[in-house]
Short mmCIF file of N, CA and C in Angstrom, two decimals:
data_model
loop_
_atom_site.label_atom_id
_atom_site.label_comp_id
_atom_site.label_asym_id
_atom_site.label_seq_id
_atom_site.Cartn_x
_atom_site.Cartn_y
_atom_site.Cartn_z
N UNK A 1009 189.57 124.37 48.82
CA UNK A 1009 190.60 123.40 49.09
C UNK A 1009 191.97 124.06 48.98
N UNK A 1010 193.07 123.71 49.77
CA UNK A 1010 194.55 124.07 49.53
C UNK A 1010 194.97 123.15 49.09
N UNK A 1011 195.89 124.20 48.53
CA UNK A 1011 197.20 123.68 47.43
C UNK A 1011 198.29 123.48 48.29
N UNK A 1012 199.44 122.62 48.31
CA UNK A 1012 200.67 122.70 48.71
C UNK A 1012 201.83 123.41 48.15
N UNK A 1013 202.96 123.23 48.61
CA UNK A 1013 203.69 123.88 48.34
C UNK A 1013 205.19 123.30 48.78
N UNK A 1014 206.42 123.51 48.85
CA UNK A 1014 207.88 122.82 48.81
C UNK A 1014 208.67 123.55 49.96
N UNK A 1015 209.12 122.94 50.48
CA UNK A 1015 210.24 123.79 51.59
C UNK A 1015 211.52 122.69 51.92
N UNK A 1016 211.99 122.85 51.86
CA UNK A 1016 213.77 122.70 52.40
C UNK A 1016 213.86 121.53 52.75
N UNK A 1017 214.08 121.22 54.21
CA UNK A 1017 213.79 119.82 54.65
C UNK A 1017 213.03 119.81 55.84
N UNK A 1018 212.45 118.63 56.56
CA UNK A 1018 211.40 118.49 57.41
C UNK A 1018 211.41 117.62 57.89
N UNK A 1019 211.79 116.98 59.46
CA UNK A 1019 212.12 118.25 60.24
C UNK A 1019 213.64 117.85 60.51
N UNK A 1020 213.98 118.95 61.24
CA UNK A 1020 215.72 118.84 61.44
C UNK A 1020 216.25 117.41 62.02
N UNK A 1021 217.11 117.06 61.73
CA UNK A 1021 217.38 115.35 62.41
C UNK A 1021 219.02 115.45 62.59
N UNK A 1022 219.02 115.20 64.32
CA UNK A 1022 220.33 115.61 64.74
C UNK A 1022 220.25 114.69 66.20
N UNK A 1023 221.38 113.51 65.81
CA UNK A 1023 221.75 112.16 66.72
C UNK A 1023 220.81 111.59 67.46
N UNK A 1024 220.15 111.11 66.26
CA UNK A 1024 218.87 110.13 66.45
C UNK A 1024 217.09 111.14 67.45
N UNK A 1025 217.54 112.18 67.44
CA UNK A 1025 216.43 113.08 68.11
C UNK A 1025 215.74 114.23 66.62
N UNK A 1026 214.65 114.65 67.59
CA UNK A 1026 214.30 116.07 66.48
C UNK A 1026 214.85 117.25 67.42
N UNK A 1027 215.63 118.36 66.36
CA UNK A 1027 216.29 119.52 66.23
C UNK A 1027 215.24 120.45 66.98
N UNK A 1028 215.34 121.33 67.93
CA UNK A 1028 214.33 122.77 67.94
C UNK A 1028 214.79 123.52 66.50
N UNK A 1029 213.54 124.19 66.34
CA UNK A 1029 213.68 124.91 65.07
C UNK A 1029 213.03 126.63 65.34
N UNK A 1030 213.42 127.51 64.40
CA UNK A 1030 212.76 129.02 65.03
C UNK A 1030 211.83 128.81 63.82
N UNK A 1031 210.35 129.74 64.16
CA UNK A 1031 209.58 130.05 63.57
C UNK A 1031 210.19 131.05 61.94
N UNK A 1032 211.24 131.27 61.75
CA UNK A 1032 211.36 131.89 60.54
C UNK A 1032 212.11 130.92 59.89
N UNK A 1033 212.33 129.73 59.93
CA UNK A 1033 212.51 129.01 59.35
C UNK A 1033 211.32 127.55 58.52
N UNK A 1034 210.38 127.26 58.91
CA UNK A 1034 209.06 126.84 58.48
C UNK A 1034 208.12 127.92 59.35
N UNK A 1035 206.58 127.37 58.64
CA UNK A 1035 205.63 128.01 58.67
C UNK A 1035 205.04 127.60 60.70
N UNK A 1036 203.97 128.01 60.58
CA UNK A 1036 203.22 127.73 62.12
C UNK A 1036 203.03 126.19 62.11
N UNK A 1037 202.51 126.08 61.23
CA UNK A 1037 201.54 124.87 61.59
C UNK A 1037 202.81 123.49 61.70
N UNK A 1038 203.66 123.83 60.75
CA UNK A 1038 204.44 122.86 61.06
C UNK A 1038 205.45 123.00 62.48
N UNK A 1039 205.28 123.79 62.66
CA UNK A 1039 206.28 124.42 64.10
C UNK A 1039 205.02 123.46 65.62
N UNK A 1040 204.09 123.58 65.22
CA UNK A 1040 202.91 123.02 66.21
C UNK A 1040 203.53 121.55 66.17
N UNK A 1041 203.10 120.86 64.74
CA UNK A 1041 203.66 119.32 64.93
C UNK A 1041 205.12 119.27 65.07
N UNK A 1042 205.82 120.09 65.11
CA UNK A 1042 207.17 119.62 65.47
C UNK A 1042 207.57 119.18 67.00
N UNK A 1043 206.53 120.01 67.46
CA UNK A 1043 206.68 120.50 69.12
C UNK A 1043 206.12 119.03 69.57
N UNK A 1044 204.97 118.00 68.99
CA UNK A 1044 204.10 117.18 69.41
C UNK A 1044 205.46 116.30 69.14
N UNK A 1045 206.28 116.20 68.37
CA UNK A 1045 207.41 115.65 68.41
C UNK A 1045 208.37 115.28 68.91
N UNK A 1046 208.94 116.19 69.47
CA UNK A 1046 209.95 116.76 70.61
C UNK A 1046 210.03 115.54 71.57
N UNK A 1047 211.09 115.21 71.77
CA UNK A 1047 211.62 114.40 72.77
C UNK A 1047 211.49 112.47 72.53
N UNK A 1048 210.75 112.64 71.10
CA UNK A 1048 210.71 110.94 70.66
C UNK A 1048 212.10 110.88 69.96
N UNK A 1049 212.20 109.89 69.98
CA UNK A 1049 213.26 109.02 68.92
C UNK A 1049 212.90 109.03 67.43
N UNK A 1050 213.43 109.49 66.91
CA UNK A 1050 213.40 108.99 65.38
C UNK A 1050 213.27 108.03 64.29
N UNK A 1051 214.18 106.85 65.39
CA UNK A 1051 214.22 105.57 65.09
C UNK A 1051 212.95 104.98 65.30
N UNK A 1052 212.03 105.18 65.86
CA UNK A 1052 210.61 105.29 66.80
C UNK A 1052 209.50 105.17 65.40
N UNK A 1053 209.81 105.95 64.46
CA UNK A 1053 209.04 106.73 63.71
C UNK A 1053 209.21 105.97 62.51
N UNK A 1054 208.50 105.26 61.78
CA UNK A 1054 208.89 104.93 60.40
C UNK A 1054 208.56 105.86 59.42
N UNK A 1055 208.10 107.07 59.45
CA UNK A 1055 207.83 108.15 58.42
C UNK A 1055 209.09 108.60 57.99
N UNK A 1056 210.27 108.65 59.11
CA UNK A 1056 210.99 109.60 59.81
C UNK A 1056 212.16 108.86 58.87
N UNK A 1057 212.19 107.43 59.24
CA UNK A 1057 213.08 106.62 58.50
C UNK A 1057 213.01 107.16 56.81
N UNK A 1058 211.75 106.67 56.16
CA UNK A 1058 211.49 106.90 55.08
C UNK A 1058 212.16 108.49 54.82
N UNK A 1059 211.23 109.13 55.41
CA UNK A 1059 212.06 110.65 54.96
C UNK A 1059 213.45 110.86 54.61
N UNK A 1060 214.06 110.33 55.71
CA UNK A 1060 215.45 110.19 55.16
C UNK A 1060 216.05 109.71 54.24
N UNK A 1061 215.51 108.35 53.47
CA UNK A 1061 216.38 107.61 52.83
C UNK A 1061 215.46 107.33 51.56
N UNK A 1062 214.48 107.76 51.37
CA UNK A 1062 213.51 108.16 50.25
C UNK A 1062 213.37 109.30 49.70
N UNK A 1063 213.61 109.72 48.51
CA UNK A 1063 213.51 110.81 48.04
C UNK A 1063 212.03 111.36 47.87
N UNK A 1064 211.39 110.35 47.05
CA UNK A 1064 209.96 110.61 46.73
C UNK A 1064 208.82 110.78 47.75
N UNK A 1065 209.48 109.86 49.49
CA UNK A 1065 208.36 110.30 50.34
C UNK A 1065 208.79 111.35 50.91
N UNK A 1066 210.04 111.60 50.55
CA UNK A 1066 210.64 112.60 51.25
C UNK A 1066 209.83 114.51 50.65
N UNK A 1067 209.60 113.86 49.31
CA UNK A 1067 208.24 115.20 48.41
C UNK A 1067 207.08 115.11 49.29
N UNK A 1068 206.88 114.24 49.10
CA UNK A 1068 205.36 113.79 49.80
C UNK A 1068 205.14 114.25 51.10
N UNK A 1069 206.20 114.07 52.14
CA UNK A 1069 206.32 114.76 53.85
C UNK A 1069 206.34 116.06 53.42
N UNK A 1070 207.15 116.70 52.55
CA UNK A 1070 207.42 118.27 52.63
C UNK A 1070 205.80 118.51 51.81
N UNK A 1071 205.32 117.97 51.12
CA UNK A 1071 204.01 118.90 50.03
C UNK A 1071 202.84 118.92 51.30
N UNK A 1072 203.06 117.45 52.48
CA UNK A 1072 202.08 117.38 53.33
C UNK A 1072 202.89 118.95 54.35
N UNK A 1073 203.87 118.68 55.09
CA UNK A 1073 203.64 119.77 55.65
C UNK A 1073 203.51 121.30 55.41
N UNK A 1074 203.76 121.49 54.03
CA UNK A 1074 203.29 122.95 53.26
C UNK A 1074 202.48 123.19 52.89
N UNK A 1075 201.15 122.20 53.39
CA UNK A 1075 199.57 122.95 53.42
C UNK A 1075 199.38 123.88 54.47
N UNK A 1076 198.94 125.16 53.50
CA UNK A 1076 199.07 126.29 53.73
C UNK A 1076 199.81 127.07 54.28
N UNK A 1077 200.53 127.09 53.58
CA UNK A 1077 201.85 127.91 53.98
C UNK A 1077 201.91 129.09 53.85
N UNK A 1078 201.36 129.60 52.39
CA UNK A 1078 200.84 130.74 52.68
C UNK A 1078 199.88 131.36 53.04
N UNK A 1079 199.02 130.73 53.86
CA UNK A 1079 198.16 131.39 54.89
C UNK A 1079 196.93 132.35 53.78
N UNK A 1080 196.19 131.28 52.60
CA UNK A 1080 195.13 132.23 52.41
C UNK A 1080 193.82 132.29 52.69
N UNK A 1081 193.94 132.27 54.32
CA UNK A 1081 192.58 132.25 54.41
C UNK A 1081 191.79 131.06 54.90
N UNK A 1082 192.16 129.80 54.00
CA UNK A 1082 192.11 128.52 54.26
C UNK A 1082 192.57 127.96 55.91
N UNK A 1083 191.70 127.12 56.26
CA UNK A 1083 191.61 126.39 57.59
C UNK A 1083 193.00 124.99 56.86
N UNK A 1084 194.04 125.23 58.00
CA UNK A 1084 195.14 124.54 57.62
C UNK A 1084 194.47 123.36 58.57
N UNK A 1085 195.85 121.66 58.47
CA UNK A 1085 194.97 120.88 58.25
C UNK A 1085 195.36 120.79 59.97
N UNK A 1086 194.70 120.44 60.63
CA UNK A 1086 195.15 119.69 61.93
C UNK A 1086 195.95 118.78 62.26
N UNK A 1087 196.64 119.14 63.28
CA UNK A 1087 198.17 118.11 64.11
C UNK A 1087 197.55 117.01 63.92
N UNK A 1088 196.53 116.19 64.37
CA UNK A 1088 196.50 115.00 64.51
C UNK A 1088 196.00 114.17 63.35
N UNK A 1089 195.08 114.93 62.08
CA UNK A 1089 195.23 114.30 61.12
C UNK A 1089 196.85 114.27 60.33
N UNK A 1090 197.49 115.33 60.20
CA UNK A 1090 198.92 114.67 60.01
C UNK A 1090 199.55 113.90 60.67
N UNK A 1091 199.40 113.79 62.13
CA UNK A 1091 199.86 112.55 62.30
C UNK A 1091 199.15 111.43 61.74
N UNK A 1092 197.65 110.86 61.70
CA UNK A 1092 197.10 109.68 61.02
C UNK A 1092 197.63 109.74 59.95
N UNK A 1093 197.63 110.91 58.92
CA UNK A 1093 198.73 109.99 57.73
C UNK A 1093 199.80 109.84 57.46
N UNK A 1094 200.61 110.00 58.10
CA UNK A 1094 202.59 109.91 58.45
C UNK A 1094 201.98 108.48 59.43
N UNK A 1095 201.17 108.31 59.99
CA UNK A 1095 200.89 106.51 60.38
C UNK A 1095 200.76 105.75 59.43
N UNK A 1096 199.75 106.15 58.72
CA UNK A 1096 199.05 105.45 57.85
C UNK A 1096 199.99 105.16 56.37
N UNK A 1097 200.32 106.23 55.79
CA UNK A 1097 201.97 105.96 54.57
C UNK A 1097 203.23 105.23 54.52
N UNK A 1098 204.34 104.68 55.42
CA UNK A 1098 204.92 104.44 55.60
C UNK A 1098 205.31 103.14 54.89
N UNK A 1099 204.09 101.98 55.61
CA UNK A 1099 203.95 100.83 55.19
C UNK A 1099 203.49 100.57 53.75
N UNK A 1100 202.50 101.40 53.19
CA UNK A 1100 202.40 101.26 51.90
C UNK A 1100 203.52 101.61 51.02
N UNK A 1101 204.30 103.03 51.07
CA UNK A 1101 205.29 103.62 50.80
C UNK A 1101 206.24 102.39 50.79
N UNK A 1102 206.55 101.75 51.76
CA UNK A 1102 207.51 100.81 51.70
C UNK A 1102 207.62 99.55 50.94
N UNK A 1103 206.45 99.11 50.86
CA UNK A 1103 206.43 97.65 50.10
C UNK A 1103 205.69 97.98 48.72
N UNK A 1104 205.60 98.96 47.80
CA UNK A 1104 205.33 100.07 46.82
C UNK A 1104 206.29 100.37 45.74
N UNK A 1105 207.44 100.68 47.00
CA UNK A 1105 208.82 101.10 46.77
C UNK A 1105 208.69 102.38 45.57
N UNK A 1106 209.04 101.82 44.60
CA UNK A 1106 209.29 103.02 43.01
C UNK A 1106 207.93 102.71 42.57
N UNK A 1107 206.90 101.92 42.98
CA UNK A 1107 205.23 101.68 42.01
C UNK A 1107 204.60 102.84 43.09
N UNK A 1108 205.10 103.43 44.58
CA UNK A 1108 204.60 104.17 44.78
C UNK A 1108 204.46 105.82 44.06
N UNK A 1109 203.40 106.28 44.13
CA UNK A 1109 203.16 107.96 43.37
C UNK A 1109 202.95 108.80 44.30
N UNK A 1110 203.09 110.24 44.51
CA UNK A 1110 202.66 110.95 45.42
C UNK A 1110 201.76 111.32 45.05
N UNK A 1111 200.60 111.34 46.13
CA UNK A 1111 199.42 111.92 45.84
C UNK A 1111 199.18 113.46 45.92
N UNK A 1112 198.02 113.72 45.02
CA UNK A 1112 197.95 115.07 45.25
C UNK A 1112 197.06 115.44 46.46
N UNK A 1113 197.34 116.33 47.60
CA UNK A 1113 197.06 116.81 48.45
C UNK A 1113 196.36 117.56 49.04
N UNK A 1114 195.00 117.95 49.51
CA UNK A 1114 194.03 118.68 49.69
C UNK A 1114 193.52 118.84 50.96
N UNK A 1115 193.00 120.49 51.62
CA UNK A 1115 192.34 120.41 52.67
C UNK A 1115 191.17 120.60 52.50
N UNK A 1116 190.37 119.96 53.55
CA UNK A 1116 189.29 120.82 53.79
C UNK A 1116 188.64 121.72 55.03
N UNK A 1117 187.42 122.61 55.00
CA UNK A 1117 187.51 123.62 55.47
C UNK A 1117 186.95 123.45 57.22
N UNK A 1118 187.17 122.49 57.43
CA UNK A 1118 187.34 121.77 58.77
C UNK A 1118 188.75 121.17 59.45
N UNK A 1119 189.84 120.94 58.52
CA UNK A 1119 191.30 120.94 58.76
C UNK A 1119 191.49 119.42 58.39
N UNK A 1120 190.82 118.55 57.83
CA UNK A 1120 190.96 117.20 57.36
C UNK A 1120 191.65 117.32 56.08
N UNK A 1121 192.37 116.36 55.56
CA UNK A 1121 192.76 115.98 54.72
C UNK A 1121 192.54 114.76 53.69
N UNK A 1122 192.61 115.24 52.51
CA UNK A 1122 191.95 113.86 51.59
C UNK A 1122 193.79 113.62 50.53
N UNK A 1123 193.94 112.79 50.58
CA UNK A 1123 194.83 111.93 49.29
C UNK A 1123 194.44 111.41 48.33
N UNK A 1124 194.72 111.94 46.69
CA UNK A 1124 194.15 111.23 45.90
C UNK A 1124 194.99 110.62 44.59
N UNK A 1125 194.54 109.71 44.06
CA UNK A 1125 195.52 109.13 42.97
C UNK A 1125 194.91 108.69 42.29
N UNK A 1126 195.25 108.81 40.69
CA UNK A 1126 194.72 107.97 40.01
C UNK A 1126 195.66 107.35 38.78
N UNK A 1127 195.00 106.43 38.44
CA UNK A 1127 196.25 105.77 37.43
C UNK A 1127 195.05 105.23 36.16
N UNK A 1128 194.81 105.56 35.30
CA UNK A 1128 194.33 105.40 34.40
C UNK A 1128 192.72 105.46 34.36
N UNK A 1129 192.01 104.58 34.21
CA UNK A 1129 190.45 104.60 34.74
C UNK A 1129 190.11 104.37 36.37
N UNK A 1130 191.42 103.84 37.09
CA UNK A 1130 191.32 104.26 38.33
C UNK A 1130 191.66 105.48 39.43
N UNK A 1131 190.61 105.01 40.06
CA UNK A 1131 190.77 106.64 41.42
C UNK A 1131 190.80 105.67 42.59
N UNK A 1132 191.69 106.44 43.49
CA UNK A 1132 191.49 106.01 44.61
C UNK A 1132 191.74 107.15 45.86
N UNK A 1133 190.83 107.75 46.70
CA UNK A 1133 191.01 108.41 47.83
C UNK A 1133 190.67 108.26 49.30
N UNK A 1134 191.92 109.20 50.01
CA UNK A 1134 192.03 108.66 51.19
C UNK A 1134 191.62 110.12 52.01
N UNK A 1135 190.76 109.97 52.34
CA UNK A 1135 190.24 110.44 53.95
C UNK A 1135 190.37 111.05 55.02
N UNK A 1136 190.86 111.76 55.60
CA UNK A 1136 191.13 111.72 57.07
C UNK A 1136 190.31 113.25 57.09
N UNK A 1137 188.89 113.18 58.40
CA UNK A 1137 188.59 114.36 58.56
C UNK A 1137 188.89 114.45 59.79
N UNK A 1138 188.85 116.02 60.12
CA UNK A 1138 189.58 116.50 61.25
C UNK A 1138 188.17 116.45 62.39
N UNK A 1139 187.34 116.12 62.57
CA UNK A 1139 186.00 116.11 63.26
C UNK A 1139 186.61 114.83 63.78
N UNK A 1140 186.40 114.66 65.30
CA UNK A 1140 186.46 112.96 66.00
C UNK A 1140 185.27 112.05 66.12
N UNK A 1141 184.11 112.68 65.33
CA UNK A 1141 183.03 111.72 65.31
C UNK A 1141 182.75 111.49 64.00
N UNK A 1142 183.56 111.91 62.92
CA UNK A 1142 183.92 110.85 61.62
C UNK A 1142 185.45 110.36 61.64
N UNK A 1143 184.59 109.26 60.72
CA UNK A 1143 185.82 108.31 60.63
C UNK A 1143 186.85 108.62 59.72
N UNK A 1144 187.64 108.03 59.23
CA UNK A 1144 188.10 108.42 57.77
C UNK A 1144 188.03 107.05 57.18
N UNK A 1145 188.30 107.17 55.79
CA UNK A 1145 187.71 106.59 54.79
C UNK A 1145 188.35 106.07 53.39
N UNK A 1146 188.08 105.22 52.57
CA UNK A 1146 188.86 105.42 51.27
C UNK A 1146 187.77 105.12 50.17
N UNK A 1147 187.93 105.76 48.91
CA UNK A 1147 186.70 105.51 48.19
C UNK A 1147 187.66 105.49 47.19
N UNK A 1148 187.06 104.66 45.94
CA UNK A 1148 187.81 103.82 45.31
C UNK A 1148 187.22 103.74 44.04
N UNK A 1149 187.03 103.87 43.12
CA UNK A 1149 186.38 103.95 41.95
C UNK A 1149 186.82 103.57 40.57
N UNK A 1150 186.81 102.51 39.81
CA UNK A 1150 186.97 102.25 38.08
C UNK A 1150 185.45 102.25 37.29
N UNK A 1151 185.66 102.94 36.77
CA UNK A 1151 184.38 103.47 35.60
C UNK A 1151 183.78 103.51 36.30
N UNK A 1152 181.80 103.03 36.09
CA UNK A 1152 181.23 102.62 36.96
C UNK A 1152 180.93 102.06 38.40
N UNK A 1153 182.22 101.52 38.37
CA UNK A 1153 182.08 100.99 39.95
C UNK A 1153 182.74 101.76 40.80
N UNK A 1154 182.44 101.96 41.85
CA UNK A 1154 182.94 102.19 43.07
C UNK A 1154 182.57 101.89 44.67
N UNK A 1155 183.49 102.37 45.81
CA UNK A 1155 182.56 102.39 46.76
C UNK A 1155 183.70 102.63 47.84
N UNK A 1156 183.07 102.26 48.86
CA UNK A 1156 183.84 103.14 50.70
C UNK A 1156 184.34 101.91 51.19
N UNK A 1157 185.43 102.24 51.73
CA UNK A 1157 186.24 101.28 52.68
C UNK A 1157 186.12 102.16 54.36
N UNK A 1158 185.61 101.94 55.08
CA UNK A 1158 185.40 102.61 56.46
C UNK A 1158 186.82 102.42 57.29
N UNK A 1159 187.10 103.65 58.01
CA UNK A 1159 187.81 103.37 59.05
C UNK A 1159 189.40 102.27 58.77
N UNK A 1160 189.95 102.87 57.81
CA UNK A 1160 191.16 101.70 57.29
C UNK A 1160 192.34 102.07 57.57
N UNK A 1161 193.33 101.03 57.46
CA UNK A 1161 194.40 101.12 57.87
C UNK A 1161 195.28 101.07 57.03
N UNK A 1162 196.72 101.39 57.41
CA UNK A 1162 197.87 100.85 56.40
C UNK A 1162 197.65 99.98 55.75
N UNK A 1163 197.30 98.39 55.84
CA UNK A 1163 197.55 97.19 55.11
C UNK A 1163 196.49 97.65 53.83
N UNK A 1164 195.25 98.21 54.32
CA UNK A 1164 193.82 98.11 53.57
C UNK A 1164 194.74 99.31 52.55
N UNK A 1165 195.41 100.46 52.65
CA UNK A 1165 195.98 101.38 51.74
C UNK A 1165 196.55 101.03 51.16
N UNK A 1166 197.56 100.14 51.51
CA UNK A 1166 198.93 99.46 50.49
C UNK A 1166 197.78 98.51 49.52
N UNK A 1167 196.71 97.69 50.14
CA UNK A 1167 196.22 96.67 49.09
C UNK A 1167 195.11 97.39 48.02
N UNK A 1168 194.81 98.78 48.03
CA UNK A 1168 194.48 99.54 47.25
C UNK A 1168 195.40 100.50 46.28
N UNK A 1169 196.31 100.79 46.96
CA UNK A 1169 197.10 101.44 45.76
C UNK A 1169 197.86 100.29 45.18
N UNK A 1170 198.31 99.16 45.50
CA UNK A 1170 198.52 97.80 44.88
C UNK A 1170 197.74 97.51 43.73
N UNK A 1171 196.21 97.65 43.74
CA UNK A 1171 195.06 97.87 43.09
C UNK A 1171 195.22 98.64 41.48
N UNK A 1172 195.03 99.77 42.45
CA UNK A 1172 195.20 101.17 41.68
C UNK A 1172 196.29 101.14 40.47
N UNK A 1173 197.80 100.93 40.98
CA UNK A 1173 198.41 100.36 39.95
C UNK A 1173 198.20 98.95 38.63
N UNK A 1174 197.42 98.64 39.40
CA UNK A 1174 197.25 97.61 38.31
C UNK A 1174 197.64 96.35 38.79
N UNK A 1175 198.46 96.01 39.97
CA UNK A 1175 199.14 94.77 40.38
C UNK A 1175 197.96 94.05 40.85
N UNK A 1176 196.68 94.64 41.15
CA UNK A 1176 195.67 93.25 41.17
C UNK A 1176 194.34 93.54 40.67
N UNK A 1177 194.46 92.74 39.73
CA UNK A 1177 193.62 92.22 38.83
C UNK A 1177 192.53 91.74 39.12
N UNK A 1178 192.15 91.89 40.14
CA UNK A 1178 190.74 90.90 40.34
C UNK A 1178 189.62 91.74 40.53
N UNK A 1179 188.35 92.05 40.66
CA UNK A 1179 187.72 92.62 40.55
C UNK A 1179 187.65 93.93 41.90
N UNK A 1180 187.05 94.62 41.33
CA UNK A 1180 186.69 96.27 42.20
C UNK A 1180 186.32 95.70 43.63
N UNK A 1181 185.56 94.83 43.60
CA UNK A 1181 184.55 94.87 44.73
C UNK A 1181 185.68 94.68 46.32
N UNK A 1182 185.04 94.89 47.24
CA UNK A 1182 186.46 95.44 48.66
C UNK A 1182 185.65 93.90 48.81
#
């Protein structure tokens, strides 16, 4: 699995567009999704918003795009699972606000990515493999119990880390 790592800011934001950037300034992989970028609006983007005016998702965008940065070896994660979770964060991130945490960040050796958090006897992780004939997923666990949420979305993430924190009380079961 990779570790992340911290860089500067991400990505350049100059009159409502994204900036071209040179390769000695971030790594490859983020230079790939920048390019898938190119020519949208900003305003377009609610990650993009957040980044700006959030500090804490603003960690969270930079720790996601500094998987593998230093290049050991490790299968970095794929363009389009970073895009599913810069989809998928935003909305939870937002209505969260300061109860949101950054998760810690992991690849695997297929280029998917998992998110994980936990807050006391709870776990909760999020999914995304880089294969298009799996789904992604969230698995969810207090003591004993646990289990899979298939194929989920923003709302289903925000009402789990809602969970996770403690703001609902009602039992494990999805």
């Amino acid at each position: 699995m990779a570790s992340v790592g911290v860089f500067k800011e991400v990505p350049k934001y100059t009159s409502g567009r994204l900036s071209p950037i040179s390769t000695s300034e971030v790594g490859e992989r983020e230079l790939e999704f920048r390019s898938t970028l190119q020519g949208l609006r900003t305003d377009e983007l609610p990650w993009m918003k957040l980044f700006h005016n959030d500090e804490l998702y603003k960690v969270f965008v930079n720790e996601l795009f500094c998987l593998n940065c230093d290049d050991e070896g490790e299968t970095p994660p794929a363009s389009h699972v970073i895009e599913q979770i810069l989809e998928l964060t935003p909305f939870a991130k937002s209505l969260l606000a300061h109860e949101w945490s950054t998760p810690w960040i992991t690849t695997d050796d297929s280029g998917g990515i998992r998110l994980s958090w936990r807050q006391g006897a709870r776990e909760l992780r999020a999914v995304v493999p880089a294969e298009s004939r799996r789904e992604r997923y969230l698995y969810w666990q207090e003591g004993s119990s646990h289990g899979t949420i298939p194929n989920f979305g923003s709302a289903t993430l925000f009402t789990r880390l809602h969970w996770l924190n403690g703001q609902d009380n009602r039992e494990s079961a999805v």
